[in-house]
Short mmCIF file of C-alpha atoms in Angstrom, two decimals:
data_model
loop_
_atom_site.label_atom_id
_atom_site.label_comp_id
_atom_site.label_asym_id
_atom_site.label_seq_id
_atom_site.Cartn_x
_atom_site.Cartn_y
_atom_site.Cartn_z
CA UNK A 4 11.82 -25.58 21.04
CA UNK A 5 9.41 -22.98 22.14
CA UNK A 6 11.48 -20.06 21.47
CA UNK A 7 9.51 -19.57 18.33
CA UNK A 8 5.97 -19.59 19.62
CA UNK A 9 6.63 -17.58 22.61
CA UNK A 10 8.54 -14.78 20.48
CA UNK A 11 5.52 -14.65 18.05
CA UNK A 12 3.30 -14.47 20.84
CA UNK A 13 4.99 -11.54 22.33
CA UNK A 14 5.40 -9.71 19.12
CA UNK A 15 2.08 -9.84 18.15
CA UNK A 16 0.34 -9.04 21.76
CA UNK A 17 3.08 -5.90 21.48
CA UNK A 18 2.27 -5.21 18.08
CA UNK A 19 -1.96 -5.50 19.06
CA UNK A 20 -1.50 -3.16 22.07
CA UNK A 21 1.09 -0.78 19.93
CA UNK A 22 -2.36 -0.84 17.25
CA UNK A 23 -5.11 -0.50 19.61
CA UNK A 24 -3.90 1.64 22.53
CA UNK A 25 -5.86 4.96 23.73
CA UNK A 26 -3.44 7.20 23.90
CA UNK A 27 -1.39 5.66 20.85
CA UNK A 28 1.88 4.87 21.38
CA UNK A 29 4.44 6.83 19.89
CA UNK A 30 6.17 5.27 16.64
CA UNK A 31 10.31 5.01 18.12
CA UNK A 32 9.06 3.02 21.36
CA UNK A 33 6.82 0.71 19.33
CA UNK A 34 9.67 -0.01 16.92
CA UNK A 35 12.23 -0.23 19.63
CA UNK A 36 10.89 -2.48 21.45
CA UNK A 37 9.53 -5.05 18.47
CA UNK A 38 13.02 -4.46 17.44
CA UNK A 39 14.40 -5.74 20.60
CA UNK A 40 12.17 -8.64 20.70
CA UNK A 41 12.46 -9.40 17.05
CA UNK A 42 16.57 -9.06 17.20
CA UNK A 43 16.70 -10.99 20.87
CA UNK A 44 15.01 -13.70 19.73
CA UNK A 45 16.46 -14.37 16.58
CA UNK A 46 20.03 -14.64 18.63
CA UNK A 47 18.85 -16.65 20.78
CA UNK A 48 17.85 -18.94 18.38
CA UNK A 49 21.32 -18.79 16.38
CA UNK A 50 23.07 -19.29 19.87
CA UNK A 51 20.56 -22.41 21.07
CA UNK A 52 20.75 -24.12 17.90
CA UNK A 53 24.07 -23.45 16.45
CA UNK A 54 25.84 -23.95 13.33
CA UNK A 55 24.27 -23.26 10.08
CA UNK A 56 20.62 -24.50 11.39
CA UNK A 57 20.85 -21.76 13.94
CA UNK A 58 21.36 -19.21 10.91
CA UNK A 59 18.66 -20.12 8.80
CA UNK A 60 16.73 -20.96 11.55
CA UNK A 61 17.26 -17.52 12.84
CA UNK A 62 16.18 -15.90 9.08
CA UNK A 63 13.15 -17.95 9.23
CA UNK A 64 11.89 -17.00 12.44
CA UNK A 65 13.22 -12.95 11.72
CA UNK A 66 10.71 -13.80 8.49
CA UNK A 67 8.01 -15.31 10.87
CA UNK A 68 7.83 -12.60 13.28
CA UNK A 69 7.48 -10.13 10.62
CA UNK A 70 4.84 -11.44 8.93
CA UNK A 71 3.57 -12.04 12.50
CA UNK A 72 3.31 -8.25 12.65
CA UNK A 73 1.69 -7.50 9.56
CA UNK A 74 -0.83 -10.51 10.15
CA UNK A 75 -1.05 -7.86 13.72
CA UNK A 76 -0.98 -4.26 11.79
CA UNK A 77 -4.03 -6.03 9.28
CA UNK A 78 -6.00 -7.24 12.13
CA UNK A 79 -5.97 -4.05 13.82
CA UNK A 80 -9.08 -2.14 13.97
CA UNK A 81 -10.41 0.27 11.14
CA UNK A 82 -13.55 0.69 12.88
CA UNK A 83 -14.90 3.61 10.21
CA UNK A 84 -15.82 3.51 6.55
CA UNK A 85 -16.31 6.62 4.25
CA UNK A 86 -16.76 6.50 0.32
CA UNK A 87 -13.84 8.69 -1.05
CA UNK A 88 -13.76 10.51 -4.63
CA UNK A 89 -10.14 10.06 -6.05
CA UNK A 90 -8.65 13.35 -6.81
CA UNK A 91 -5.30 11.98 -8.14
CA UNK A 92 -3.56 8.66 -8.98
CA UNK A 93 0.26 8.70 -8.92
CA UNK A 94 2.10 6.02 -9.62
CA UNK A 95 5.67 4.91 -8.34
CA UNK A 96 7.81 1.76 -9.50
CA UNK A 97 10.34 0.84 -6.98
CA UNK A 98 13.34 -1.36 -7.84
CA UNK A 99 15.17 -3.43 -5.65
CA UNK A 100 18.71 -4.06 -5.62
CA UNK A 101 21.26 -6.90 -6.08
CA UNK A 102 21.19 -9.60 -8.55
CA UNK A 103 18.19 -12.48 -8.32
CA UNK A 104 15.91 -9.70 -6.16
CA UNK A 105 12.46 -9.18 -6.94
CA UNK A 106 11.58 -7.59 -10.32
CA UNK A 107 10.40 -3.56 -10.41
CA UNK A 108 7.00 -2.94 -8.38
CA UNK A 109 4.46 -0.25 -8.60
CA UNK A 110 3.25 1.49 -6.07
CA UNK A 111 -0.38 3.29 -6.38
CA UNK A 112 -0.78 6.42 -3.97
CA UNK A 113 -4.69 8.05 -4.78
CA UNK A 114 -5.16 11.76 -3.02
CA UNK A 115 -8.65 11.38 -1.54
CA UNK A 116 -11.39 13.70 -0.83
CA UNK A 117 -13.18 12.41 1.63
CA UNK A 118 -16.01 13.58 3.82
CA UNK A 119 -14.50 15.46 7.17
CA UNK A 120 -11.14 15.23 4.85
CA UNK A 121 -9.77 12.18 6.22
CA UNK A 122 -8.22 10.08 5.28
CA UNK A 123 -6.47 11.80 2.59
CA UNK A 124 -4.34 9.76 0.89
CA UNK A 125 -4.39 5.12 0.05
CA UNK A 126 -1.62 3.65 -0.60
CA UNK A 127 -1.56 -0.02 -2.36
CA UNK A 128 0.09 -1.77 -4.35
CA UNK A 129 -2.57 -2.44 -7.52
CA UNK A 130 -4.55 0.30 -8.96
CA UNK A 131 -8.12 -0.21 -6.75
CA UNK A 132 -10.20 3.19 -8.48
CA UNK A 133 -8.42 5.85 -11.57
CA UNK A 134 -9.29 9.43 -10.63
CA UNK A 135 -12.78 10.84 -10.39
CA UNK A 136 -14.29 7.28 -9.55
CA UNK A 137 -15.16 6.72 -5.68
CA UNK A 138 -13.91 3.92 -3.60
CA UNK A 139 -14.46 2.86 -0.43
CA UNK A 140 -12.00 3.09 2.30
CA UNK A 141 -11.58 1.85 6.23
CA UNK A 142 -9.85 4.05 8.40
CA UNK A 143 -9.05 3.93 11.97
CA UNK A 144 -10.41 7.64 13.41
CA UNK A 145 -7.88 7.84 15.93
CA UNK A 146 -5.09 7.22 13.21
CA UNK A 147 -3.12 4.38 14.89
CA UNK A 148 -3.48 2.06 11.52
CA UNK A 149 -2.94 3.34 7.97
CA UNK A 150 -5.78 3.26 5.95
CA UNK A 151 -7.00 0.94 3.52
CA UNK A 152 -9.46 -0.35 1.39
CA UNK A 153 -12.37 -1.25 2.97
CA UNK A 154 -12.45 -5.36 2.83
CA UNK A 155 -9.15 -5.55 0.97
CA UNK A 156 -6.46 -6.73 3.63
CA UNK A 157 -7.27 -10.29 5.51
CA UNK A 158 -4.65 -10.82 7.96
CA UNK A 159 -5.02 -14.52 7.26
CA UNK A 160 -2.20 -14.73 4.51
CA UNK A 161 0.14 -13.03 6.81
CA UNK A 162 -0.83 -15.44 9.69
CA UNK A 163 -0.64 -18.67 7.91
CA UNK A 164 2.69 -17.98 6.38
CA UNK A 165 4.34 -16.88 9.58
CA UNK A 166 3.23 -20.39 11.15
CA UNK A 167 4.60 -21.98 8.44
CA UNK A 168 7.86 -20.28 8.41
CA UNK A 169 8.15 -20.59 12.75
CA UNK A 170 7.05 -24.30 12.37
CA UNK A 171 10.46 -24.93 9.71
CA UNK A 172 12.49 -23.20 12.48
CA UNK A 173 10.93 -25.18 15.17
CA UNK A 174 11.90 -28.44 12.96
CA UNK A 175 15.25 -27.33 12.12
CA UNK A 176 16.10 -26.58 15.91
CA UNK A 177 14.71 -30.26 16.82
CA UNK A 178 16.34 -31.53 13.97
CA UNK A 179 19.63 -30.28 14.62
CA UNK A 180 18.78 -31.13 18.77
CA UNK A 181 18.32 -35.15 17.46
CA UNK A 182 21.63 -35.18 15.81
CA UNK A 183 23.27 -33.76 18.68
CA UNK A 184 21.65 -36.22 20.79
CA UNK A 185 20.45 -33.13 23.29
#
């Protein structure tokens, strides 16, 4: 099944252009339309396949093409670097909801001063400098991409995991195809 493949592909040529275009593009369209590709193909997928392969199919790939994004959003370009003095660490601990989820996690959000005063805030999610100690941060100068800490994010996690994860949908659908005898 190529479903898979080609949805990726889309998604993450969308999400590069969304990332690197001059004038950017505004957040609702750019989420629209991933949405629309991201929800399309996932019910495709449930409708091709079928059954309970086509559901957990369908949550793999969903999975997939968002890490397919973020492997996109991590390779975009933060073409600048400045060295930042933290003014303020605050932390946050988020909980999730529902039993077996994920335990509590912090959330670290330092107020920068930077030169030219931007960017002004990192977020992350492990302490990376306590206040009054400099760190050094990439930044995209047109603003498209959050910033973030210069070397920190390698979209190669994100990439390898959503090939995994669209490869186990690709076997399910074949799997449940050979059964069928399709």
């Amino acid at each position: 099944m190529v479903l898979p493949a080609l949805a990726a592909a889309l998604l993450f040529a969308w999400a590069c252009w969304c990332y690197g275009a001059s004038p950017p593009v505004a957040t609702a369209p750019a989420v629209a339309v991933g949405g629309a590709v991201l929800v399309g193909a996932c019910a495709a997928y449930s409708v091709l396949v079928g059954g309970s392969g086509g559901l957990f199919g369908a949550l793999f790939l969903a999975l997939g093409l968002l890490l397919t994004v973020t492997a996109a959003d991590q390779a975009a370009s933060r073409g600048s670097t400045a060295t930042c003095v933290v003014g303020e660490v605050h932390t946050k601990v988020e909980h999730s909801a529902g039993e077996g989820s994920p335990g509590p996690k912090k959330v670290y959000r330092l107020v920068l001063r930077c030169p030219g005063g931007y960017p002004a805030e990192l977020k992350e999610d492990r302490p990376v400098a306590a206040a009054g100690e400099e760190v050094r941060v990439a930044y995209d100068p047109r603003r498209r991409v959050a910033p973030a800490v210069e070397g920190g994010a390698s979209p190669w996690a994100a990439a390898v995991c959503a090939v995994l994860l669209l490869a186990l949908c690709t076997v399910i659908a074949s799997a449940k195809r050979d059964r069928s005898g399709k």
